[in-house]
Short mmCIF file of C-alpha atoms in Angstrom, two decimals:
data_model
loop_
_atom_site.label_atom_id
_atom_site.label_comp_id
_atom_site.label_asym_id
_atom_site.label_seq_id
_atom_site.Cartn_x
_atom_site.Cartn_y
_atom_site.Cartn_z
CA MET H 1 16.95 24.23 64.90
CA SER H 2 19.94 21.98 64.73
CA ALA H 3 21.89 21.59 61.58
CA SER H 4 20.08 18.10 60.57
CA GLN H 5 16.82 19.58 61.15
CA LEU H 6 17.63 22.38 58.69
CA ALA H 7 19.09 20.38 56.26
CA SER H 8 15.70 18.14 56.55
CA LEU H 9 13.62 21.03 56.19
CA GLY H 10 15.75 22.38 53.36
CA VAL H 11 15.42 18.93 51.26
CA ALA H 12 11.74 18.90 51.83
CA PHE H 13 11.25 22.34 50.40
CA MET H 14 13.60 21.89 47.52
CA LEU H 15 11.71 18.57 46.77
CA VAL H 16 8.47 20.64 46.78
CA VAL H 17 9.62 23.20 44.55
CA GLY H 18 11.37 20.71 42.08
CA VAL H 19 7.90 18.62 41.76
CA ILE H 20 6.01 21.88 41.08
CA VAL H 21 8.55 23.36 38.62
CA GLY H 22 8.83 19.98 36.64
CA SER H 23 5.03 19.72 36.70
CA ALA H 24 4.79 23.18 35.43
CA TYR H 25 7.38 22.47 32.87
CA TRP H 26 5.78 19.42 31.69
CA LEU H 27 2.55 20.96 31.21
CA ASN H 28 3.93 23.84 29.03
CA ALA H 29 6.12 21.63 26.94
CA PRO H 30 4.77 21.49 23.41
CA THR H 31 3.38 18.54 21.76
CA TYR H 32 5.62 17.65 18.80
CA ARG H 33 4.27 16.39 15.63
CA VAL H 34 5.80 15.04 12.40
CA LEU H 35 6.43 18.04 9.85
CA PHE H 36 8.36 15.98 7.14
CA ALA H 37 9.25 12.15 7.22
CA ASP H 38 11.54 9.82 5.02
CA MET H 39 13.66 13.03 3.87
CA ASP H 40 17.06 12.23 2.34
CA PRO H 41 20.08 14.12 3.96
CA GLU H 42 20.07 17.35 1.74
CA SER H 43 16.60 17.88 1.94
CA ALA H 44 16.55 17.40 6.04
CA ALA H 45 19.39 19.86 6.16
CA GLN H 46 17.52 22.30 3.78
CA VAL H 47 14.41 22.13 6.16
CA ALA H 48 16.55 22.18 9.42
CA SER H 49 18.14 25.39 8.52
CA LYS H 50 15.01 27.27 7.27
CA LEU H 51 13.55 26.25 10.72
CA ARG H 52 16.54 27.79 12.68
CA GLU H 53 16.01 31.01 10.72
CA GLN H 54 12.69 31.37 11.92
CA LYS H 55 13.88 30.50 15.38
CA VAL H 56 11.23 27.57 15.75
CA GLN H 57 11.89 24.74 18.14
CA TYR H 58 12.39 21.12 15.92
CA GLU H 59 13.49 17.85 16.85
CA LEU H 60 15.31 15.33 14.86
CA ALA H 61 14.24 11.55 14.49
CA ASP H 62 14.87 8.33 12.32
CA GLY H 63 18.60 9.17 12.01
CA GLY H 64 17.62 12.79 11.01
CA ARG H 65 15.28 11.99 8.00
CA THR H 66 12.10 12.98 10.38
CA VAL H 67 11.59 16.64 11.51
CA ARG H 68 8.91 17.45 14.14
CA VAL H 69 7.85 20.49 15.30
CA PRO H 70 4.99 21.95 17.81
CA GLU H 71 1.99 21.18 17.17
CA SER H 72 0.62 24.85 16.98
CA ASP H 73 3.10 25.48 14.49
CA LEU H 74 2.74 22.69 12.11
CA ASP H 75 0.26 23.71 9.56
CA GLN H 76 1.64 27.44 9.31
CA LEU H 77 5.38 25.78 9.01
CA ARG H 78 4.10 22.76 6.29
CA ILE H 79 2.64 25.88 3.93
CA ASP H 80 5.53 28.12 4.38
CA LEU H 81 8.17 25.46 3.58
CA SER H 82 6.28 24.27 0.87
CA ALA H 83 6.17 27.36 -0.97
CA GLN H 84 9.65 27.74 -0.75
CA GLY H 85 10.08 24.29 -2.49
CA LEU H 86 11.04 22.22 0.46
CA PRO H 87 11.57 19.61 0.71
CA GLY H 88 13.12 18.93 -2.17
CA THR H 89 14.53 15.83 -3.99
CA GLY H 90 18.15 16.93 -3.74
CA ARG H 91 18.54 17.24 -7.81
CA MET H 92 18.10 20.56 -9.85
CA GLY H 93 15.46 20.79 -12.17
CA PHE H 94 14.68 23.28 -14.69
CA GLU H 95 15.39 26.05 -12.46
CA ILE H 96 19.21 25.51 -13.27
CA PHE H 97 18.86 27.99 -16.14
CA ASP H 98 17.26 30.46 -14.14
CA ARG H 99 21.02 31.62 -13.44
CA THR H 100 22.20 32.87 -16.77
CA GLN H 101 26.10 31.86 -17.62
CA PHE H 102 28.00 33.84 -19.92
CA GLY H 103 30.24 32.02 -21.98
CA ALA H 104 28.87 28.64 -21.49
CA THR H 105 29.99 26.31 -24.06
CA GLU H 106 27.37 24.06 -26.33
CA PHE H 107 28.61 21.05 -24.24
CA LEU H 108 27.87 22.53 -20.82
CA GLU H 109 24.25 23.64 -22.11
CA HIS H 110 23.82 19.91 -22.93
CA VAL H 111 24.92 18.51 -19.82
CA ASN H 112 22.66 21.12 -17.86
CA TYR H 113 19.68 20.21 -19.96
CA ARG H 114 20.41 16.59 -19.21
CA ARG H 115 20.78 17.28 -15.07
CA ALA H 116 17.60 19.34 -15.57
CA LEU H 117 15.63 16.76 -17.37
CA GLU H 118 16.77 14.15 -15.16
CA GLY H 119 15.87 16.14 -11.98
CA GLU H 120 12.22 16.96 -13.25
CA LEU H 121 11.76 13.16 -14.01
CA ALA H 122 12.98 12.34 -10.58
CA ARG H 123 10.49 14.79 -8.81
CA THR H 124 7.48 13.64 -11.10
CA ILE H 125 7.93 9.91 -10.24
CA GLY H 126 8.10 10.77 -6.42
CA THR H 127 4.91 11.89 -6.67
CA ILE H 128 3.34 8.48 -7.06
CA SER H 129 1.92 7.21 -3.94
CA GLU H 130 3.93 3.84 -3.80
CA VAL H 131 7.33 5.86 -4.40
CA ALA H 132 9.28 7.73 -1.71
CA SER H 133 11.99 9.06 -3.85
CA ALA H 134 13.79 8.54 -7.35
CA ARG H 135 17.04 8.90 -9.07
CA VAL H 136 16.95 8.87 -13.04
CA HIS H 137 19.91 8.67 -15.19
CA ILE H 138 19.76 9.21 -18.99
CA ALA H 139 21.97 8.58 -21.52
CA MET H 140 20.94 10.73 -24.72
CA ALA H 141 21.21 9.27 -28.06
CA LYS H 142 24.32 10.04 -30.30
CA GLU H 143 23.77 10.82 -34.02
CA SER H 144 25.99 9.62 -36.28
CA LEU H 145 26.27 10.05 -40.63
CA PHE H 146 26.96 6.08 -40.51
CA ALA H 147 24.45 4.00 -38.99
CA ALA H 148 26.58 1.71 -37.77
CA ARG H 149 28.09 4.38 -35.20
CA GLU H 150 24.43 5.62 -33.79
CA GLN H 151 23.79 4.99 -30.27
CA PRO H 152 19.98 4.89 -29.11
CA ALA H 153 19.36 6.77 -26.13
CA LYS H 154 18.68 4.57 -22.60
CA ALA H 155 17.55 5.44 -19.52
CA SER H 156 17.78 3.72 -15.86
CA VAL H 157 15.56 4.52 -12.90
CA VAL H 158 16.33 3.45 -9.29
CA LEU H 159 13.18 3.49 -7.09
CA LYS H 160 12.54 3.83 -3.30
CA LEU H 161 9.80 2.68 -2.12
CA ARG H 162 7.55 3.66 0.75
CA ASN H 163 7.99 1.46 4.00
CA GLY H 164 9.46 -1.01 2.31
CA ARG H 165 6.54 -1.99 0.10
CA ARG H 166 6.44 -5.04 -1.72
CA PRO H 167 7.62 -4.60 -5.55
CA LEU H 168 5.28 -2.58 -7.83
CA SER H 169 2.75 -3.99 -10.09
CA THR H 170 3.43 -4.62 -13.92
CA ALA H 171 1.19 -1.52 -14.61
CA THR H 172 3.12 0.70 -12.58
CA VAL H 173 6.06 -0.10 -13.77
CA GLN H 174 5.37 0.16 -17.26
CA GLY H 175 3.62 3.74 -16.70
CA ILE H 176 7.15 4.68 -14.93
CA SER H 177 8.88 3.61 -18.20
CA SER H 178 6.57 5.20 -20.88
CA LEU H 179 6.54 8.25 -18.73
CA VAL H 180 10.44 8.39 -18.91
CA ALA H 181 10.50 7.33 -22.61
CA ALA H 182 7.82 10.05 -23.75
CA ALA H 183 9.94 12.66 -21.90
CA VAL H 184 13.36 11.94 -23.66
CA GLU H 185 13.61 12.34 -27.55
CA GLY H 186 14.52 9.01 -29.47
CA LEU H 187 13.83 6.62 -26.00
CA ARG H 188 11.90 3.44 -26.46
CA PRO H 189 10.19 2.12 -23.28
CA GLU H 190 11.86 -0.97 -23.47
CA ALA H 191 15.40 0.95 -23.15
CA VAL H 192 14.22 1.73 -19.65
CA VAL H 193 15.44 -0.16 -16.88
CA VAL H 194 13.88 0.11 -13.58
CA VAL H 195 15.36 -1.35 -10.46
CA ASP H 196 14.50 -0.89 -6.51
CA THR H 197 17.00 0.37 -3.67
CA PHE H 198 17.20 -3.56 -2.94
CA GLY H 199 18.46 -4.09 -6.40
CA ARG H 200 15.51 -5.93 -7.73
CA PRO H 201 14.29 -5.35 -11.28
CA LEU H 202 11.30 -4.09 -11.79
CA ALA H 203 10.76 -3.53 -15.67
CA ARG H 204 9.28 -6.39 -17.17
CA PRO H 205 10.19 -7.72 -20.79
CA GLN H 206 8.03 -6.72 -23.43
CA GLU H 207 5.56 -9.60 -24.89
CA GLY H 208 6.26 -10.87 -28.23
CA ASP H 209 10.03 -10.53 -28.11
CA GLY H 210 10.47 -14.48 -27.71
CA GLU H 211 11.29 -14.31 -24.23
CA PRO H 212 10.12 -16.07 -21.04
CA LEU H 213 8.04 -13.58 -19.26
CA GLY H 214 8.87 -14.69 -15.67
CA ALA H 215 7.38 -12.55 -13.35
CA VAL H 216 4.75 -11.14 -15.97
CA GLU H 217 3.48 -14.81 -16.56
CA MET H 218 3.16 -15.70 -12.81
CA GLU H 219 1.17 -12.16 -12.01
CA ARG H 220 -1.01 -12.98 -15.09
CA GLN H 221 -1.38 -16.63 -13.65
CA GLN H 222 -2.15 -15.44 -9.83
CA ARG H 223 -4.91 -12.49 -11.44
CA PHE H 224 -6.65 -15.44 -13.16
CA GLU H 225 -6.47 -17.39 -10.01
CA ARG H 226 -8.12 -14.89 -8.41
CA GLU H 227 -10.78 -13.56 -10.82
CA THR H 228 -11.72 -17.42 -11.10
CA ALA H 229 -11.97 -17.86 -7.43
CA ALA H 230 -14.10 -14.64 -6.91
CA ARG H 231 -16.37 -15.50 -9.87
CA VAL H 232 -17.00 -19.18 -8.28
CA VAL H 233 -17.66 -17.39 -4.69
CA ALA H 234 -20.10 -14.66 -6.39
CA LEU H 235 -21.88 -17.86 -7.80
CA LEU H 236 -22.35 -19.81 -4.73
CA GLU H 237 -22.51 -17.50 -1.93
CA PRO H 238 -26.60 -16.69 -2.93
CA VAL H 239 -26.97 -20.31 -2.55
CA VAL H 240 -25.13 -21.43 0.62
CA GLY H 241 -24.88 -18.19 2.30
CA VAL H 242 -22.44 -15.18 2.59
CA ASP H 243 -18.92 -16.08 4.02
CA ARG H 244 -19.68 -19.89 3.89
CA VAL H 245 -17.95 -20.79 1.09
CA ARG H 246 -14.37 -21.18 0.49
CA VAL H 247 -12.40 -21.43 -3.05
CA ASN H 248 -9.28 -22.18 -4.10
CA VAL H 249 -7.76 -22.34 -7.75
CA ALA H 250 -4.70 -23.66 -9.06
CA ALA H 251 -3.88 -22.87 -12.92
CA ARG H 252 -0.90 -23.68 -14.66
CA LEU H 253 -0.47 -21.43 -17.83
CA ASN H 254 1.16 -22.43 -20.97
CA PRO H 255 4.47 -20.12 -21.16
CA THR H 256 5.11 -20.91 -24.58
CA SER H 257 3.22 -20.13 -28.15
CA GLU H 258 2.89 -22.63 -30.41
CA ASP H 259 2.40 -21.95 -34.38
CA GLN H 260 1.31 -25.34 -36.40
CA VAL H 261 0.73 -25.92 -40.09
CA GLU H 262 -0.83 -29.20 -40.61
CA GLU H 263 -1.53 -30.75 -44.37
CA ARG H 264 -3.01 -34.14 -44.75
CA TRP H 265 -3.37 -36.08 -48.02
CA ASP H 266 -6.45 -38.76 -48.61
CA PRO H 267 -5.44 -41.96 -49.84
CA GLU H 268 -8.41 -42.87 -51.55
CA THR H 269 -8.89 -41.26 -55.18
CA VAL H 270 -12.09 -39.42 -55.86
CA VAL H 271 -13.38 -38.94 -59.56
CA ARG H 272 -13.71 -35.44 -60.19
CA SER H 273 -14.78 -35.36 -64.02
CA ARG H 274 -15.49 -37.75 -67.12
CA GLN H 275 -15.53 -36.82 -70.40
CA VAL H 276 -16.91 -39.60 -73.13
CA SER H 277 -16.49 -38.50 -77.12
CA LEU H 278 -17.92 -41.21 -79.63
CA ASP H 279 -17.30 -39.88 -83.66
CA GLY H 280 -17.86 -41.85 -86.67
CA ALA H 281 -20.79 -43.92 -88.88
CA ALA H 282 -21.27 -46.72 -91.64
CA SER H 283 -21.38 -45.81 -95.20
CA SER H 284 -21.04 -47.30 -98.78
CA ALA H 285 -17.75 -47.06 -100.95
CA ALA H 286 -19.82 -44.78 -103.25
CA GLN H 287 -20.55 -42.69 -100.57
CA MET H 288 -17.16 -42.85 -99.49
CA GLY H 289 -15.79 -42.02 -102.74
CA VAL H 290 -12.40 -41.95 -104.42
CA ALA H 291 -10.89 -38.96 -104.53
CA GLY H 292 -9.87 -38.23 -108.63
CA ALA H 293 -11.89 -38.60 -111.73
CA ARG H 294 -13.02 -41.62 -111.42
CA ALA H 295 -15.72 -40.40 -109.00
CA ASN H 296 -17.37 -38.30 -111.59
CA VAL H 297 -17.80 -40.98 -113.97
CA PRO H 298 -21.48 -42.22 -114.24
CA GLY H 299 -22.01 -46.03 -113.15
CA PRO H 300 -23.34 -48.72 -115.49
CA VAL H 301 -27.03 -48.40 -117.03
CA PRO H 302 -29.00 -50.94 -115.08
CA PRO H 303 -30.93 -53.39 -117.31
CA GLY H 304 -34.39 -52.91 -118.52
CA SER H 305 -33.62 -49.31 -118.95
CA ASN H 306 -34.94 -47.49 -121.39
CA THR H 307 -31.89 -45.26 -121.99
CA PRO H 308 -30.77 -45.65 -125.48
CA GLU H 309 -27.40 -46.59 -126.05
CA THR H 310 -25.35 -46.61 -129.04
CA THR H 311 -22.17 -48.15 -127.71
CA SER H 312 -21.94 -50.89 -125.09
CA THR H 313 -19.22 -52.51 -123.31
CA ALA H 314 -19.64 -55.20 -121.24
CA GLN H 315 -18.04 -54.71 -117.60
CA PRO H 316 -18.57 -56.78 -114.54
CA VAL H 317 -20.78 -55.13 -111.83
CA THR H 318 -19.29 -55.15 -108.33
CA PRO H 319 -21.46 -54.81 -105.40
CA ALA H 320 -21.12 -51.64 -102.91
CA ARG H 321 -18.85 -52.37 -100.12
CA VAL H 322 -20.02 -51.05 -96.49
CA ALA H 323 -16.98 -49.84 -94.42
CA PRO H 324 -17.78 -49.08 -90.70
CA THR H 325 -15.51 -46.06 -89.61
CA GLY H 326 -15.45 -43.89 -86.05
CA ARG H 327 -13.57 -43.08 -82.88
CA SER H 328 -14.17 -42.90 -79.22
CA GLN H 329 -12.52 -40.83 -76.30
CA GLU H 330 -13.08 -41.11 -72.79
CA ILE H 331 -11.21 -38.53 -70.35
CA THR H 332 -11.42 -39.38 -66.64
CA ASN H 333 -10.13 -36.63 -64.07
CA TYR H 334 -9.15 -38.07 -60.62
CA GLU H 335 -8.68 -35.90 -57.76
CA VAL H 336 -6.81 -36.65 -54.30
CA SER H 337 -8.33 -34.39 -51.46
CA LYS H 338 -5.71 -32.63 -49.02
CA VAL H 339 -6.68 -30.76 -45.63
CA VAL H 340 -4.50 -27.79 -44.61
CA ARG H 341 -5.00 -26.91 -40.86
CA HIS H 342 -2.97 -23.79 -39.67
CA THR H 343 -2.98 -23.62 -35.97
CA VAL H 344 -1.71 -20.67 -33.76
CA ARG H 345 -1.83 -21.03 -29.84
CA PRO H 346 -0.75 -18.05 -28.23
CA ARG H 347 1.33 -18.54 -24.57
CA GLY H 348 -0.70 -17.86 -21.48
CA ASP H 349 -3.34 -20.28 -22.61
CA ILE H 350 -4.86 -22.70 -19.47
CA ALA H 351 -2.50 -26.22 -19.56
CA ARG H 352 -4.31 -27.40 -16.61
CA LEU H 353 -6.81 -26.33 -13.84
CA SER H 354 -7.33 -27.35 -10.40
CA VAL H 355 -10.54 -26.21 -8.38
CA ALA H 356 -11.14 -26.82 -4.44
CA VAL H 357 -14.51 -26.11 -2.71
CA ILE H 358 -15.34 -26.09 0.53
CA VAL H 359 -18.73 -25.50 1.43
CA ASP H 360 -20.17 -24.90 5.05
CA ASP H 361 -23.22 -26.83 6.53
CA ASP H 362 -26.69 -25.97 5.67
CA HIS H 363 -28.26 -23.38 8.41
CA VAL H 364 -31.81 -23.63 8.74
CA ALA H 365 -33.58 -21.21 10.49
CA LYS H 366 -36.94 -22.32 12.42
CA GLN H 367 -39.55 -20.22 14.11
CA GLU H 368 -40.83 -21.96 17.58
CA GLN H 369 -44.14 -21.76 18.93
CA ASP H 370 -43.47 -18.78 21.34
CA GLY H 371 -42.06 -16.62 18.39
CA THR H 372 -38.37 -17.22 18.66
CA VAL H 373 -36.38 -18.16 16.17
CA SER H 374 -33.66 -21.09 16.39
CA ALA H 375 -31.11 -22.10 13.84
CA SER H 376 -30.21 -25.50 13.20
CA VAL H 377 -27.14 -26.84 11.39
CA LYS H 378 -27.15 -30.11 9.24
CA ALA H 379 -24.83 -31.52 6.52
CA ARG H 380 -25.78 -30.70 3.02
CA SER H 381 -27.37 -33.55 1.07
CA PRO H 382 -25.37 -35.38 -1.91
CA GLU H 383 -28.17 -34.14 -4.57
CA GLN H 384 -27.08 -30.44 -3.48
CA MET H 385 -23.58 -31.11 -3.65
CA GLN H 386 -23.78 -32.84 -6.88
CA LYS H 387 -25.86 -29.34 -8.10
CA ILE H 388 -23.07 -27.51 -6.50
CA GLN H 389 -20.40 -29.52 -8.29
CA ALA H 390 -22.10 -29.03 -11.69
CA LEU H 391 -22.33 -25.07 -11.62
CA VAL H 392 -18.94 -24.62 -10.52
CA SER H 393 -17.76 -27.13 -13.31
CA ALA H 394 -19.51 -24.85 -15.73
CA ALA H 395 -18.55 -21.70 -14.07
CA VAL H 396 -14.79 -22.59 -14.70
CA GLY H 397 -14.94 -24.30 -17.67
CA LEU H 398 -13.52 -27.50 -16.63
CA ASP H 399 -12.23 -29.48 -19.19
CA ALA H 400 -11.35 -33.39 -18.55
CA ALA H 401 -9.31 -33.74 -21.29
CA ARG H 402 -6.42 -31.69 -20.65
CA GLY H 403 -6.92 -33.05 -17.10
CA ASP H 404 -8.44 -30.38 -14.87
CA GLN H 405 -9.84 -31.35 -11.45
CA LEU H 406 -12.56 -30.19 -9.57
CA THR H 407 -13.16 -31.24 -5.60
CA VAL H 408 -16.32 -30.08 -3.96
CA GLU H 409 -16.50 -31.24 -0.08
CA ASN H 410 -19.08 -30.19 2.38
CA ILE H 411 -17.02 -29.54 5.80
CA SER H 412 -18.61 -27.34 8.96
CA PHE H 413 -16.87 -24.05 9.47
CA ASP H 414 -16.09 -23.29 12.73
CA GLU H 415 -18.18 -20.38 14.34
CA VAL H 416 -15.91 -17.39 15.40
CA VAL H 417 -17.64 -15.14 17.76
CA THR H 418 -16.21 -11.46 18.02
CA GLU H 419 -17.53 -9.13 20.64
CA GLU H 420 -17.37 -5.29 18.91
CA GLY H 421 -17.48 -2.85 21.61
CA PRO H 422 -19.16 0.43 21.01
CA ALA H 423 -16.87 3.22 20.18
CA PRO H 424 -18.65 6.55 20.17
CA SER H 425 -17.46 8.90 17.83
CA MET H 426 -17.94 11.89 20.62
CA LEU H 427 -15.66 9.83 22.79
CA GLN H 428 -13.01 9.68 20.13
CA GLN H 429 -13.14 13.32 19.48
CA ALA H 430 -12.82 14.29 23.05
CA ALA H 431 -9.62 11.97 23.59
CA PRO H 432 -7.16 14.64 22.97
CA ALA H 433 -8.78 17.08 25.44
CA LEU H 434 -9.27 14.38 27.97
CA LYS H 435 -5.66 13.54 27.75
CA GLU H 436 -4.85 16.80 28.68
CA VAL H 437 -7.06 17.25 31.32
CA GLY H 438 -5.57 14.05 32.76
CA ARG H 439 -2.15 15.42 32.67
CA VAL H 440 -3.09 18.60 34.72
CA ALA H 441 -5.27 16.65 36.91
CA ALA H 442 -2.03 14.09 37.70
CA VAL H 443 0.29 17.04 37.98
CA LEU H 444 -1.97 18.58 40.66
CA ALA H 445 -2.38 15.39 42.71
CA LEU H 446 1.32 15.02 42.74
CA GLY H 447 1.90 18.35 44.15
CA VAL H 448 -0.97 17.51 46.72
CA ILE H 449 0.53 14.34 47.58
CA ALA H 450 3.82 15.78 48.08
CA ILE H 451 2.84 18.74 50.33
CA LEU H 452 0.74 16.42 52.46
CA PHE H 453 3.02 13.49 53.02
CA ILE H 454 6.49 15.03 52.38
CA GLY H 455 6.51 18.21 53.52
CA ARG H 456 3.97 18.75 56.12
CA PRO H 457 5.01 15.89 58.18
CA LEU H 458 8.57 17.07 58.08
CA MET H 459 7.95 20.73 58.89
CA ASN H 460 5.58 19.44 61.90
CA ARG H 461 8.50 17.54 63.15
CA GLY H 462 11.15 20.18 63.08
CA LEU H 463 8.88 22.64 64.62
CA ALA H 464 7.76 20.13 67.48
CA VAL H 465 11.78 19.21 68.17
CA ALA H 466 12.32 23.15 68.27
CA GLY H 467 9.79 23.65 70.56
CA ALA H 468 10.58 20.96 72.99
CA THR H 469 14.23 22.18 72.91
CA ALA H 470 13.70 25.39 73.85
CA GLY H 471 11.00 25.22 76.32
CA GLY H 472 11.22 21.58 77.51
CA ARG H 473 7.51 20.89 76.58
CA LEU H 474 6.10 18.15 74.93
CA PRO H 475 6.62 18.03 71.01
CA GLN H 476 2.98 18.72 70.69
CA GLN H 477 3.32 21.81 72.76
CA LEU H 478 4.12 25.25 71.27
CA PRO H 479 5.71 28.02 72.85
CA ARG H 480 3.23 30.73 74.16
CA THR H 481 3.24 34.35 73.07
CA ILE H 482 3.26 37.48 75.43
CA GLN H 483 -0.19 38.20 75.26
CA GLU H 484 -1.23 34.60 76.26
CA LEU H 485 1.11 34.97 79.44
CA GLU H 486 -0.48 38.36 80.17
CA GLY H 487 -3.98 36.76 79.88
CA GLU H 488 -2.88 33.97 82.14
CA LEU H 489 -1.73 36.28 85.11
CA GLU H 490 -4.73 38.28 84.69
CA ALA H 491 -7.13 35.28 85.07
CA GLN H 492 -5.53 34.01 88.08
CA LEU H 493 -5.24 37.23 89.94
CA ASN H 494 -9.19 37.76 89.49
CA ALA H 495 -9.87 33.83 90.23
CA SER H 496 -7.78 34.23 93.63
CA GLY H 497 -9.90 36.88 94.97
CA ALA H 498 -7.32 38.81 96.81
CA LEU H 499 -7.37 42.29 97.88
CA GLN H 500 -5.63 45.27 95.93
CA ASP H 501 -2.66 45.38 98.79
CA ARG H 502 -2.00 41.69 97.97
CA ARG H 503 -1.60 41.80 94.26
CA VAL H 504 1.58 43.11 93.97
CA PRO H 505 3.37 40.39 96.05
CA VAL H 506 1.66 37.52 94.65
CA LEU H 507 2.40 39.22 90.91
CA THR H 508 5.82 39.30 92.04
CA LYS H 509 6.39 35.93 93.24
CA ARG H 510 4.84 34.53 90.11
CA LEU H 511 6.67 36.85 87.72
CA ALA H 512 10.07 35.54 89.59
CA GLY H 513 8.91 31.94 89.52
CA MET H 514 8.17 32.15 85.57
CA THR H 515 11.20 34.13 84.83
CA GLN H 516 13.14 31.25 86.33
CA GLN H 517 11.16 28.80 84.22
CA GLU H 518 11.15 30.74 81.02
CA PRO H 519 14.22 32.99 81.13
CA GLU H 520 14.35 33.83 77.38
CA ASN H 521 10.68 34.86 77.28
CA ALA H 522 11.27 37.26 80.46
CA ALA H 523 14.30 38.83 78.66
CA ARG H 524 12.49 39.15 75.49
CA LEU H 525 9.69 40.84 77.60
CA LEU H 526 11.94 43.06 79.29
CA ARG H 527 13.85 44.20 75.92
CA SER H 528 10.26 44.96 74.65
CA TRP H 529 9.24 47.02 77.60
CA LEU H 530 12.81 48.97 77.26
CA VAL H 531 12.02 49.70 73.29
CA GLU H 532 8.55 50.84 74.10
CA ASP H 533 9.82 53.70 77.07
CA ARG H 534 12.67 54.82 74.78
CA ASN H 535 10.05 55.13 71.93
CA ARG H 536 7.82 57.32 74.12
#
């Protein structure tokens, strides 16, 4: 074979071997799964160091924050590393006091206590599902004999949310603030500042401080809108059908509180009480009397009386005088009416409410004579729309005096037809096994294709060219062996029918001709005979 033929055979052989070796490596390569994800650099370094100590293959992804290991070792490694406290948060907790330090000062003990408390709080906050990691900084309170020099405790918390989630809800933020405040002596929840890694403040100001609520008020407004819309949908769906009504509520809440004292005076007077007293009567002068001795002197004797008198003195007779006397008193009390009204309106009450309701057409099912059921669609009547509007108005508490607005319209919905293909659970469970079987089948098919369409044609071509070069035969004809030559000679001798004495010249002539045509085979035959005689 020439050098080019040998090179072609070598390339084909190397190609087939490379495909087989690569396929075998691909089949035996382990499938990597995530061991820990979204770790800080310190925790990732600790996990990688432990894996190297245990001689476990691993891969790093996401800039070194994710560690992946072979699937067969995933569960055991996760248990072993978790038992060793990995991955950690990179912050020391109360284990800092496990190592006793002789000669530590009181200041150093306070610093270590603060570090341990910050680390433990960061670990606890990191267990919340929405939080990936946290850092806590505490400024401890400073007591003093002078009240003006005292400094209250303060704390700040930085949160890293998982997968870039939206800011935490108010309840979660308040829970974190209360958690930190309860763990630090003398710390109030309003003195805790909570921000995320983007610098957005998450802590909300407390109500009742006279400050605008901002995000709290917005969240309360959105919650009120959602609850009102859900209440209207729950009211109308039994009437119009499931998923055939849409409700949008826009509410504006009053962000300020109001405290009003009103005092009114009625201009018209009202008689509250009246008292009348009369005192006095008519009497004579005698009855009236004169103070002194004259009042005790008997009066003159009337004429014709039988009373003996020894001495008489003529005196004039004066008639009795009547002197009217008396007193009247009237007291009237008047009252002016007064109305005092004290009105307190907390912030967050409804200032204005707008509700929009869209109702789908009426779908009526009708059974035909053949038993089939057909559905017909028609617009709703004005009477139905008025009833629906009255129901919604009563459900949301519509008040026309404050400018509330309600709109109810009948609009046909677009029918969306979705085709859901059956997904058998058995197929889903067998998907990983089928995937592995597919990989093996693909590698085997690739090897067979390489042997049949690459290796075999090249080998046949090389052998055919080599045979044609050596014996001058056709590329399809291979060189004959010694046994084939001997058989051919015997057949020719038997077919000729020659006598025993004529076999030797014929055999000699044919051997000479074949020796000239195939000198290499004749030389190989002679060498083999010589070797056989020598071995004997």
